[in-house]
Short mmCIF file of C-alpha atoms and ligand atoms in Angstrom, two decimals:
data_model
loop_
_atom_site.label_atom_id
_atom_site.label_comp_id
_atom_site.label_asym_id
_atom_site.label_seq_id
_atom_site.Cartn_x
_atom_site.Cartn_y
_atom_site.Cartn_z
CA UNK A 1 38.32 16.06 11.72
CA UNK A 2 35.85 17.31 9.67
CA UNK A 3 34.91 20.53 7.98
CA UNK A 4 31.97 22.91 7.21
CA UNK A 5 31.63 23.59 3.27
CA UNK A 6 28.87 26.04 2.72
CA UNK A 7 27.82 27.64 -0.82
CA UNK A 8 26.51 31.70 0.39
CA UNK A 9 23.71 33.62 -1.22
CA UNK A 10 20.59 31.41 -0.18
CA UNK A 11 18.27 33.80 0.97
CA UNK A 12 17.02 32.48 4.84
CA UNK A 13 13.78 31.73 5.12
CA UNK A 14 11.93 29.80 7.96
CA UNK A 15 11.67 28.95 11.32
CA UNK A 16 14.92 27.98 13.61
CA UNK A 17 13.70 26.34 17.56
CA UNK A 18 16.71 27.60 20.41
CA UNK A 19 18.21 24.62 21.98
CA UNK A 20 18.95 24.84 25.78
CA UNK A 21 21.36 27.90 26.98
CA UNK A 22 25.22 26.28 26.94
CA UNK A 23 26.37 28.96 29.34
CA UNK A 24 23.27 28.26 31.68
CA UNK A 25 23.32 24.55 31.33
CA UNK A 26 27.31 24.52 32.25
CA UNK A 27 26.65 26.46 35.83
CA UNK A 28 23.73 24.80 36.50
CA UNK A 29 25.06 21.16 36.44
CA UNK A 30 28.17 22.46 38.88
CA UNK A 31 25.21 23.34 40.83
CA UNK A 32 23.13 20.32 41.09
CA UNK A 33 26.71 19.26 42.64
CA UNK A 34 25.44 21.09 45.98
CA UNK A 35 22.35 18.60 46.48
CA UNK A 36 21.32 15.67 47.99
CA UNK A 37 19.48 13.53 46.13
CA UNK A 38 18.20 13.32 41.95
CA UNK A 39 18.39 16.61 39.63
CA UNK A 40 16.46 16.02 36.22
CA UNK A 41 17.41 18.78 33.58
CA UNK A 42 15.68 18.97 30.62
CA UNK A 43 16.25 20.84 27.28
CA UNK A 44 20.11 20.10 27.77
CA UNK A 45 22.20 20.72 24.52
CA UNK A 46 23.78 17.97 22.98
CA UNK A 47 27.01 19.69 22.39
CA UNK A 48 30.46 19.40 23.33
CA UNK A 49 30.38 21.52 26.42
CA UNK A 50 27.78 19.86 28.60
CA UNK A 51 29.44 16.09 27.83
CA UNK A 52 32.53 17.47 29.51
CA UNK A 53 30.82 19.22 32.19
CA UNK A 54 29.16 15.80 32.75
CA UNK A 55 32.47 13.78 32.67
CA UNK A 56 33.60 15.76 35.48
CA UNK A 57 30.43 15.23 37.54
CA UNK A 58 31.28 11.78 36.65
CA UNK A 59 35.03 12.46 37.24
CA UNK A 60 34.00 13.15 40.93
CA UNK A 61 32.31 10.20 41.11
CA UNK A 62 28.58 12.08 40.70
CA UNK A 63 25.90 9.96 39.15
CA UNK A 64 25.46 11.47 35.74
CA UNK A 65 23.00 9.93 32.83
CA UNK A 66 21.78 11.44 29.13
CA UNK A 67 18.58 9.79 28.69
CA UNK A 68 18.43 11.79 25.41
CA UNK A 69 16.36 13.75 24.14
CA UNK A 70 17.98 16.65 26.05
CA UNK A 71 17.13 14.77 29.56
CA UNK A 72 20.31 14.38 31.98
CA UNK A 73 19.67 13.11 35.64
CA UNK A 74 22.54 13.61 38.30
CA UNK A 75 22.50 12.75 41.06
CA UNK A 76 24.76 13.72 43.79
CA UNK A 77 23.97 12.36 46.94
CA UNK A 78 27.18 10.95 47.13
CA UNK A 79 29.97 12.71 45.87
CA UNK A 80 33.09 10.23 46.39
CA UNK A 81 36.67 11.75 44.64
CA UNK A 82 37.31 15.60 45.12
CA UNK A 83 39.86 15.94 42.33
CA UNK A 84 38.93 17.56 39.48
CA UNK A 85 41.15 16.34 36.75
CA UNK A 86 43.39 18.40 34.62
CA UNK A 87 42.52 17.11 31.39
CA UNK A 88 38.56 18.07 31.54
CA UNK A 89 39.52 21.49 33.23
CA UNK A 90 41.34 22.08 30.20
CA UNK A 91 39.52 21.23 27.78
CA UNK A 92 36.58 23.45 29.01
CA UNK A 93 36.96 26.77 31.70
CA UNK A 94 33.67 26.28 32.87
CA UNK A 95 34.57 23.14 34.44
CA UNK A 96 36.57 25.02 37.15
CA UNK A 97 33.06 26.06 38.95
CA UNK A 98 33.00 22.55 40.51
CA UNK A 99 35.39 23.37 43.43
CA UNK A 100 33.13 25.79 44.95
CA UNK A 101 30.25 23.11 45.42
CA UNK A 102 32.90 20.02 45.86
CA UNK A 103 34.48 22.01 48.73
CA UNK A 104 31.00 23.43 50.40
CA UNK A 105 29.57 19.64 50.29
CA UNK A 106 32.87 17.42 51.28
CA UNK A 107 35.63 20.50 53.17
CA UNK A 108 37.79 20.04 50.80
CA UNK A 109 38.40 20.55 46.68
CA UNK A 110 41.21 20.09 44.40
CA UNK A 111 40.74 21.44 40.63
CA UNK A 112 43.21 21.81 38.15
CA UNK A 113 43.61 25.71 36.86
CA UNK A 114 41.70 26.42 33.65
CA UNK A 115 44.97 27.41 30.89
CA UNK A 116 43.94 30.66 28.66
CA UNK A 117 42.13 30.78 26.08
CA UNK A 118 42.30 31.79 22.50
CA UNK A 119 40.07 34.96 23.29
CA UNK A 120 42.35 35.92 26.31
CA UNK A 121 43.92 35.23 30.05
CA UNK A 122 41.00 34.65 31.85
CA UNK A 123 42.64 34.63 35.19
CA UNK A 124 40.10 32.62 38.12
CA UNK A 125 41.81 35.55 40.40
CA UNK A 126 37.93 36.84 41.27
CA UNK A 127 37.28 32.85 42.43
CA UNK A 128 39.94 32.17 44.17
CA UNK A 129 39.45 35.66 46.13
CA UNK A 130 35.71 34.58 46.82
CA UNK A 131 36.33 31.13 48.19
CA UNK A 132 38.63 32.68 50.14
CA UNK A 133 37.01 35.13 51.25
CA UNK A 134 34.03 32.66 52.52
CA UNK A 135 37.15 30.90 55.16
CA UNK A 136 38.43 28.41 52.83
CA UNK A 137 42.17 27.83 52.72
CA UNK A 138 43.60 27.63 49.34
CA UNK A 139 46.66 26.37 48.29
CA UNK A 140 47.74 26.88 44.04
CA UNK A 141 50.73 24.66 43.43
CA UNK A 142 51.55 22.54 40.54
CA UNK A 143 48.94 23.69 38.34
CA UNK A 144 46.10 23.27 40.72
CA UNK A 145 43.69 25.13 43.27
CA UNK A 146 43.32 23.24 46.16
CA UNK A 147 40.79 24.41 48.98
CA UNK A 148 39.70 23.26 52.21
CA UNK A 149 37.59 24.84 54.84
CA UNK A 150 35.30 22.19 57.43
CA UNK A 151 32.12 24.46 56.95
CA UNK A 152 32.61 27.83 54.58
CA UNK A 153 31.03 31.20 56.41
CA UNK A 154 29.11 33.92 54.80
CA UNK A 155 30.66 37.03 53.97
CA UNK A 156 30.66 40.21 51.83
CA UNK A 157 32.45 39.97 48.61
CA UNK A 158 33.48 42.54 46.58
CA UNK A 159 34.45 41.70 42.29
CA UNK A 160 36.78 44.24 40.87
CA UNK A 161 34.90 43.54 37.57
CA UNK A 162 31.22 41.99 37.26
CA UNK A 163 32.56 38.16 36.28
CA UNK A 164 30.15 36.28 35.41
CA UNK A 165 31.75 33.19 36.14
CA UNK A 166 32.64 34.45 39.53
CA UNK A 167 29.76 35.31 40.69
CA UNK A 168 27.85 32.04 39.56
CA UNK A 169 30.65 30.48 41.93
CA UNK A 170 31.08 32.72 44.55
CA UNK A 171 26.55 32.18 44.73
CA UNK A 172 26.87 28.61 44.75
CA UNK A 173 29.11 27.50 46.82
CA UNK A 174 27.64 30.32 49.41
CA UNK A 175 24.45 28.50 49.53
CA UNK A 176 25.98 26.24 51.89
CA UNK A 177 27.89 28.51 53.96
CA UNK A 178 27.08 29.50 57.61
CA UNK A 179 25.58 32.55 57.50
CA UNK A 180 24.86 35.77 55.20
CA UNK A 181 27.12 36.26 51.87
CA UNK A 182 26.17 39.11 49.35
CA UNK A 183 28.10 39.74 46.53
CA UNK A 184 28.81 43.54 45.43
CA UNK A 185 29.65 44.11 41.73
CA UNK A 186 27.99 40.82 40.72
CA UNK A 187 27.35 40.04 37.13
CA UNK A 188 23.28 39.99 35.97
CA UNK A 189 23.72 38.02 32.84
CA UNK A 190 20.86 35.60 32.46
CA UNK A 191 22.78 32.62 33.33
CA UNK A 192 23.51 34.23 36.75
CA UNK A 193 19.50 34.89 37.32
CA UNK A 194 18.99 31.21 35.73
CA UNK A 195 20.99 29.88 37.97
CA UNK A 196 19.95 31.38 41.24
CA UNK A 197 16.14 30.16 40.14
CA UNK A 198 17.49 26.92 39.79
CA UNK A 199 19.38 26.74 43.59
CA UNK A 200 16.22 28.31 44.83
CA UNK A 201 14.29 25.64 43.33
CA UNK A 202 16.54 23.39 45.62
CA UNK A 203 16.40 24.96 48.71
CA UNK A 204 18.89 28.05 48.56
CA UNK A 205 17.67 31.43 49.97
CA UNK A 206 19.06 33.96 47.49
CA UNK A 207 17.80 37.57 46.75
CA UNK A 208 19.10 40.03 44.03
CA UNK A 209 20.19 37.68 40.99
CA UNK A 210 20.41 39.85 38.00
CA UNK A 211 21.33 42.94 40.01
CA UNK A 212 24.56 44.09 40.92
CA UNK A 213 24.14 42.94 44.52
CA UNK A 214 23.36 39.09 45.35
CA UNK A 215 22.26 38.03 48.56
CA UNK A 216 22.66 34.05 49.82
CA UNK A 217 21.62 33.26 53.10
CA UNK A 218 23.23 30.02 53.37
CA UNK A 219 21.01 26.65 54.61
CA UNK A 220 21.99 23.36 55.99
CA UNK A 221 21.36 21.46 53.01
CA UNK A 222 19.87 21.52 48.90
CA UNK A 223 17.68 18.67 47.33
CA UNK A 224 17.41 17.56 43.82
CA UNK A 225 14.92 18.93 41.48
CA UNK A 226 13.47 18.84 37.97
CA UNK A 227 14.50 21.66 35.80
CA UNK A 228 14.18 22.99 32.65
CA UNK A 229 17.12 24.46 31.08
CA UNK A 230 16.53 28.05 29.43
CA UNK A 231 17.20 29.32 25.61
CA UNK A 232 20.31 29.80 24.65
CA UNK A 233 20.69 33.33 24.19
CA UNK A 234 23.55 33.60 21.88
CA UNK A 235 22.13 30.90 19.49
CA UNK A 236 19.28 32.94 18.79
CA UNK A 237 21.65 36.14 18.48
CA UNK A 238 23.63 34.23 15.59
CA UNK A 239 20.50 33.07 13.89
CA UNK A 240 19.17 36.62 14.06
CA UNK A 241 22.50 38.15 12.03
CA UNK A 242 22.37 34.70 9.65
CA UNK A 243 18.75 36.22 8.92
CA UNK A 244 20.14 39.94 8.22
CA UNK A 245 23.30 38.89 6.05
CA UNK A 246 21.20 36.92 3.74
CA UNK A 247 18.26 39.27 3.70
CA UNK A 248 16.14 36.63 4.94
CA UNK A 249 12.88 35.97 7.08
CA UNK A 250 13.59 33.59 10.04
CA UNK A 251 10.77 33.50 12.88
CA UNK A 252 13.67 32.26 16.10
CA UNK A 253 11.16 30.05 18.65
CA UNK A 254 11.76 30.16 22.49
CA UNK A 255 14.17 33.08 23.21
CA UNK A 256 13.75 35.23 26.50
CA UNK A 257 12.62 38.97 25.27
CA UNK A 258 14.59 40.55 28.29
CA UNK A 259 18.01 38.23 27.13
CA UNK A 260 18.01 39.24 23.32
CA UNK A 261 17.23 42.85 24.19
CA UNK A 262 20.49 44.12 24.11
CA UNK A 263 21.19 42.70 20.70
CA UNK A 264 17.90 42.64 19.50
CA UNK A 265 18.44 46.82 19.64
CA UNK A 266 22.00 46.40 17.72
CA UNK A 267 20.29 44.60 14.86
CA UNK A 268 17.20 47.16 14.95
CA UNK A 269 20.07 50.15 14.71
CA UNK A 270 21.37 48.13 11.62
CA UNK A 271 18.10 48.17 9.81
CA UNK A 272 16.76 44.81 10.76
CA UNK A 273 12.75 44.64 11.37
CA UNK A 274 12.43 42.70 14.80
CA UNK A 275 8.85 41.15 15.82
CA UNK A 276 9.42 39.77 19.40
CA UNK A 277 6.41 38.16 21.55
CA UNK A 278 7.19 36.81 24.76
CA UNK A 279 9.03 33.68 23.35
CA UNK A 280 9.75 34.32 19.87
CA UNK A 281 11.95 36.90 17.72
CA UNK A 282 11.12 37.21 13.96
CA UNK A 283 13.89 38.73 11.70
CA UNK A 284 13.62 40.17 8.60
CA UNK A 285 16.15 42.37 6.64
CA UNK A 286 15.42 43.66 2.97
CA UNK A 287 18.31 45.78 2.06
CA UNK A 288 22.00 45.63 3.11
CA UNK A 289 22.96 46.42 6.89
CA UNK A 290 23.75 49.75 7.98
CA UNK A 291 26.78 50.37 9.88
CA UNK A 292 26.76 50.62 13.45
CA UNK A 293 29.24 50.96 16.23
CA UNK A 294 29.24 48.25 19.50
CA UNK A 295 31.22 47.92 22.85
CA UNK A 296 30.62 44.88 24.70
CA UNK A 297 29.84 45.20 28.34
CA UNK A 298 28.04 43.16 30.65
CA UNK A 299 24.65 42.32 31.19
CA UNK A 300 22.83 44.47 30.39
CA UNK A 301 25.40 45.91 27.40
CA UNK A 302 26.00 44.31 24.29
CA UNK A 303 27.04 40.53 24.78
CA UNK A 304 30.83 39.98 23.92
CA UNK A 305 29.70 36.50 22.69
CA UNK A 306 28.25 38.21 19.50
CA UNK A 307 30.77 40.44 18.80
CA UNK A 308 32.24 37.82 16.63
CA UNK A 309 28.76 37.15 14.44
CA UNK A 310 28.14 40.69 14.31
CA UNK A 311 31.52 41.51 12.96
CA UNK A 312 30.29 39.30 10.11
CA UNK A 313 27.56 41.71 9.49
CA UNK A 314 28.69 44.84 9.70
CA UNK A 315 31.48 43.35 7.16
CA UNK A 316 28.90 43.87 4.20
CA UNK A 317 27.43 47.15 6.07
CA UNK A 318 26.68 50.54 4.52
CA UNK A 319 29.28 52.45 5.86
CA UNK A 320 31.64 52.29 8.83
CA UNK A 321 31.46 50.51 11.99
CA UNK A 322 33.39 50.65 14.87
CA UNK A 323 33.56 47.53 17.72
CA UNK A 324 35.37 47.88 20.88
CA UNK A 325 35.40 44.76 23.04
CA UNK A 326 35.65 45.58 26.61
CA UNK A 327 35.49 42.41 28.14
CA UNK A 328 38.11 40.36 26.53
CA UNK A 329 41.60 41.22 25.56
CA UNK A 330 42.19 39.27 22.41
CA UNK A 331 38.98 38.51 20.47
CA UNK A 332 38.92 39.55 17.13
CA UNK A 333 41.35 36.29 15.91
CA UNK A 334 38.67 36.17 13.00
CA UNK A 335 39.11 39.26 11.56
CA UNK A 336 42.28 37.70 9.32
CA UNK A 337 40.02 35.02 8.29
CA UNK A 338 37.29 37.33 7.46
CA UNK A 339 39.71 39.39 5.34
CA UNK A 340 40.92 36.31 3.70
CA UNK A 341 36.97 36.55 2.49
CA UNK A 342 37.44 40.19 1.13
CA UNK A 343 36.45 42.23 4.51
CA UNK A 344 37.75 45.54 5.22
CA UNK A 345 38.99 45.58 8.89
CA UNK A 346 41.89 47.43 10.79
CA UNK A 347 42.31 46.04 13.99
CA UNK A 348 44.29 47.34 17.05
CA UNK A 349 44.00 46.11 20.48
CA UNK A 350 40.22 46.02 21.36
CA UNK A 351 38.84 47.83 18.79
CA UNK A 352 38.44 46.86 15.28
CA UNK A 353 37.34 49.42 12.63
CA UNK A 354 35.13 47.81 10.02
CA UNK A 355 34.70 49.19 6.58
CA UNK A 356 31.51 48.18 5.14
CA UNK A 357 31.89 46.39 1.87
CA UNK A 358 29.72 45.40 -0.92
CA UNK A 359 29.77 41.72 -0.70
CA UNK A 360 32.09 39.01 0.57
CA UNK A 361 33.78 36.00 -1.73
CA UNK A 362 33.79 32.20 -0.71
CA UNK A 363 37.04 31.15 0.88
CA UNK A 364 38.78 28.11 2.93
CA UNK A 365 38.98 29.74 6.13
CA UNK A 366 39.92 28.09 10.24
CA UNK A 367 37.43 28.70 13.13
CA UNK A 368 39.86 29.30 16.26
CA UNK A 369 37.21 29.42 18.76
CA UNK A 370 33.35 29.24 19.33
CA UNK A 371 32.21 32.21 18.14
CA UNK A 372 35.08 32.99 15.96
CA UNK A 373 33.70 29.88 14.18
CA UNK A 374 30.11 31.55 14.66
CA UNK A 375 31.20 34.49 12.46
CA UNK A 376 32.75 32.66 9.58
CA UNK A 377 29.02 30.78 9.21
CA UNK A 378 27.35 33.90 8.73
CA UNK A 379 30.16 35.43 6.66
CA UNK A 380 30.22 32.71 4.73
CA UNK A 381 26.45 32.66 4.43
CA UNK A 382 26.33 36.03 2.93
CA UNK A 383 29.60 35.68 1.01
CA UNK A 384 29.55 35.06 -3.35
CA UNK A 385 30.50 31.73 -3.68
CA UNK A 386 31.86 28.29 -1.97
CA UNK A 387 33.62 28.74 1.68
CA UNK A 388 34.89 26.20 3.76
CA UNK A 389 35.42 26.13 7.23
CA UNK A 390 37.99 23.63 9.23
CA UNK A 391 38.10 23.49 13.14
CA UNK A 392 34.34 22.87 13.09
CA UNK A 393 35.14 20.67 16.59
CA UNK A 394 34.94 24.76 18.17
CA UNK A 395 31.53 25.54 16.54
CA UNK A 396 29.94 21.91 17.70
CA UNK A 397 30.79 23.21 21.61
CA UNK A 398 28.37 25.30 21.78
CA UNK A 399 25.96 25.13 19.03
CA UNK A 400 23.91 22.33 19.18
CA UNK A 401 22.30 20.76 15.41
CA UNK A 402 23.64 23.46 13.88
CA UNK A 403 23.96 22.32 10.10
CA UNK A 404 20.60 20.81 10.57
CA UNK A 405 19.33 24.02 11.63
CA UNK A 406 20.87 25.86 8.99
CA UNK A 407 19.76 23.75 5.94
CA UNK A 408 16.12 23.65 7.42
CA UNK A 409 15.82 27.40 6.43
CA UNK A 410 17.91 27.09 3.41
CA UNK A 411 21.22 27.35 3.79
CA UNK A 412 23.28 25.20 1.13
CA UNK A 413 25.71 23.73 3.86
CA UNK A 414 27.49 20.39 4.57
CA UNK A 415 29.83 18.78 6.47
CA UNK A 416 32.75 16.77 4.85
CA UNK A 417 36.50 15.20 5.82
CA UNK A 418 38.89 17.83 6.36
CA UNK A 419 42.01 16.51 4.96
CA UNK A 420 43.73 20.19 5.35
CA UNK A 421 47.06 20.32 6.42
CA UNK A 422 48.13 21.35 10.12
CA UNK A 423 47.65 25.02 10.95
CA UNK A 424 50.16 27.33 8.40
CA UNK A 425 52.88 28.09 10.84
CA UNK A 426 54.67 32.07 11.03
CA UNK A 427 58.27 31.42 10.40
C1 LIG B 501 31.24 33.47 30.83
O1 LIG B 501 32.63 33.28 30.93
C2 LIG B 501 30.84 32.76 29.55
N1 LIG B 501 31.21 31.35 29.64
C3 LIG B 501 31.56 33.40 28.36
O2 LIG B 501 31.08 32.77 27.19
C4 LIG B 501 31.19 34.88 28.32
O3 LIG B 501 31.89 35.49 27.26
C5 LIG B 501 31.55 35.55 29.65
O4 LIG B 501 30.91 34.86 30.73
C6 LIG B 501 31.15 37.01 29.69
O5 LIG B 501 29.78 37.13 29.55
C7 LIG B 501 30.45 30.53 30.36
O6 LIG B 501 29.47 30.91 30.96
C8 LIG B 501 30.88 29.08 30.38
P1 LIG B 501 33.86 36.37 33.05
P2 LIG B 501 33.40 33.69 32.29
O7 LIG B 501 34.35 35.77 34.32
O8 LIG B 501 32.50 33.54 33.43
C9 LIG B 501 38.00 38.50 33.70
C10 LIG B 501 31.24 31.60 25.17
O9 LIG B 501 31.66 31.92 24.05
N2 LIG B 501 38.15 37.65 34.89
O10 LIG B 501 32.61 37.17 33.06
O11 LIG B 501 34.69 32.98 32.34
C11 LIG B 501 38.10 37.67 32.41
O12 LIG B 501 39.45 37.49 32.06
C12 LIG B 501 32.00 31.97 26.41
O13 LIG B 501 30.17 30.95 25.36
C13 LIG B 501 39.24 37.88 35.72
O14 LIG B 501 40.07 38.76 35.48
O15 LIG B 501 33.66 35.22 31.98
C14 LIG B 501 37.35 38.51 31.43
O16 LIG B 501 38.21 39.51 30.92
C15 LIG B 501 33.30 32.72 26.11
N3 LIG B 501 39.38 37.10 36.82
C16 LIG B 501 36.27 39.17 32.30
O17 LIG B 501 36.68 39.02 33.67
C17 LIG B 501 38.47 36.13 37.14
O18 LIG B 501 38.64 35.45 38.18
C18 LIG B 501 34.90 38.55 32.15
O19 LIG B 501 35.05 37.19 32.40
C19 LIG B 501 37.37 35.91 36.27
C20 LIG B 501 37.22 36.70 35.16
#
């Protein structure tokens, strides 16, 4: 394993380019799993995520190739095995999402359950309900979901909370149902609307992405097509606080100005100056942050995916902040590590009160997640001194070139062989 080893106090300065949206990229290839005939995706990450997400397309017999340079072409004409296997569901959640398409294109899906996580349950309750809910029979024994249904039927669907996730499968697999589904309570994040553009792009009849009510009018059948995969929102989010807690100037190329919004505002109510034309966000920040409270919501609230980074920052705020993270039930597994760095936060349950400190020190410090790992890089990039960071395997899921990114605006940061002993253990 390896380990990040980063020296803080460069100021950043320069210009970062957004690779291709993770979150997007991972619901979009379950989707290409619904037509006949060659999908070309461009702009793909080259990041942990999407290589599993294409070793189950792969897994299910799919053809999947990376022609580099962020190029993938699948093709799923054919789509021969129906088993997703247990060892690529757990490794990554998102990988669930193919039994939606697998069962709408062959009758009948088996995919092994998705465990937790480290930033909560994340039950597939909503999914299962939906598939349902279209005429499939499911079956959850053993540690998998099994479905089967000869041709799914439309239907109205109704999630208790506005899952992303859920929706994204509950659309898809719909596409190819007999009939009229729509979706009440449905998630608008951007990966939802970037999806739907995508399955209209192949065929599907869908109305409403982005609002609380989707609308699929199911067709007979969806063709391949060429697309190109959208910014990742969340990468430009963490670049944007990397730019604030080192007082820095970093000009963030292709972002969407209606997807960093919600953050964009957070940063602005911190003190940040934000320039934004239609696909690029400059940051600037010449003082120290000013505390501000967030609650993380859905799209269109504050994205629980920064919570994490923005912890970071409001670390070294003026004053006292408050988060309160609605969506998850256990994400704040960095605030020891931050403290470990000299931050002053009491956490209990889902909020986390955050007094503001001068500066940070340099410390050897564990990423447990993505964007746990995400907030020890920008704490350690505003923190006095040397910090290392071990667990770097969560941080390369889902940020593509990172390192490279970082040093090309300043950042003194390298990777290095973590020889670290296994995890301290609470006896
Ligand atoms: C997607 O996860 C993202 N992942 C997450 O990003 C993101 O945090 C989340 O949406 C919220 O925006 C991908 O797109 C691959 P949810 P998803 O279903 O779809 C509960 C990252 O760091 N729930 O919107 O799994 C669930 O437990 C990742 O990139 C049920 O109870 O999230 C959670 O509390 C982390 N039953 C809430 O809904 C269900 O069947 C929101 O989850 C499904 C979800």
């Amino acid at each position: 394993m390896d380990k990040l080893v980063l020296t803080g106090g460069a100021r950043l300065d320069g210009t970062v380019v957004t690779s291709g949206s993770k979150n997007g990229t991972l619901a979009i290839m379950a989707g290409a799993l619904l037509g006949k005939g060659e999908t070309i995706l461009k702009n793909v990450p080259s990041i942990g995520d999407c290589r599993t997400m294409m070793d189950m397309l792969r897994a299910l017999g799919v053809k999947c190739e990376e022609e580099g340079n962020g190029v993938v072409r699948i093709d799923a004409t054919e789509i021969s095995a129906t088993e997703a296997p247990y060892e690529l569901v757990k490794r990554m959640r998102a990988s669930f999402c193919v039994l939606g398409p697998v069962l709408a294109r062959k009758g009948y899906a088996k995919v092994a359950m998705p465990g937790g996580c480290d930033i909560g349950a994340r039950p597939i309750d909503f999914h299962v309900k939906g598939i349902q809910t279209l005429g499939a029979y499911v079956n959850i024994d053993h540690g998998f979901v099994e479905a089967e249904c000869e041709q799914l039927k439309g239907a109205q669907v109704y999630l208790n909370f506005p899952s992303a996730g859920a929706t994204q499968h509950i659309m898809s697999s719909a596409c190819l149902a007999e009939g009229v589904t729509t979706i009440h309570n449905a998630a608008a994040e951007p990966e939802v609307t970037q999806l739907a553009e995508f399955l209209t792009k192949m065929g599907a009849r869908i109305e409403g992405a982005g609002t609380s009510t989707v609308r699929v009018e199911g067709v007979g059948e969806l063709h391949g097509v060429e697309f190109d995969m959208p910014p990742d929102r969340m990468e430009a989010g963490t670049f944007a606080v990397a730019a604030v807690v080192t007082m820095g100037d970093v000009r963030i190329e292709r972002i969407r100005p209606d997807d960093v919004e919600p953050f964009a505002l957070k940063l602005r109510e911190s003190g940040a100056i934000i320039e934004m034309t239609e696909n690029t966000m400059r940051v600037r920040a010449n003082s120290r942050p000013m505390a501000t409270d967030i609650m993380t919501m859905p799209h269109p609230g504050f994205p629980t995916d920064l919570q994490q980074p923005f912890a970071a920052m409001l670390a070294i705020a003026d004053g006292t902040s408050v988060i309160t993270e609605n969506v998850y039930e256990r994400r704040f597994r960095y605030v020891n590590e931050l403290t470990r760095m000299g931050a002053d936060i009491k956490q209990d349950g889902r909020t986390a009160v955050i007094n503001g400190v001068p500066k940070l020190t340099g410390a050897q410090t564990t990423a447990s997640d993505l964007r746990a790992g995400a907030a020890l890089v920008c704490a350690a990039l505003a923190a006095e001194g040397q910090s290392e960071i071990s667990g770097i395997e969560h941080i390369e899921r889902g940020y593509e070139k990172m390192v490279d990114k970082l040093k090309s605006i300043g950042a003194q940061v390298g990777v290095v062989p973590d020889e670290q002993e296994k995890e301290a253990v609470c006896v």
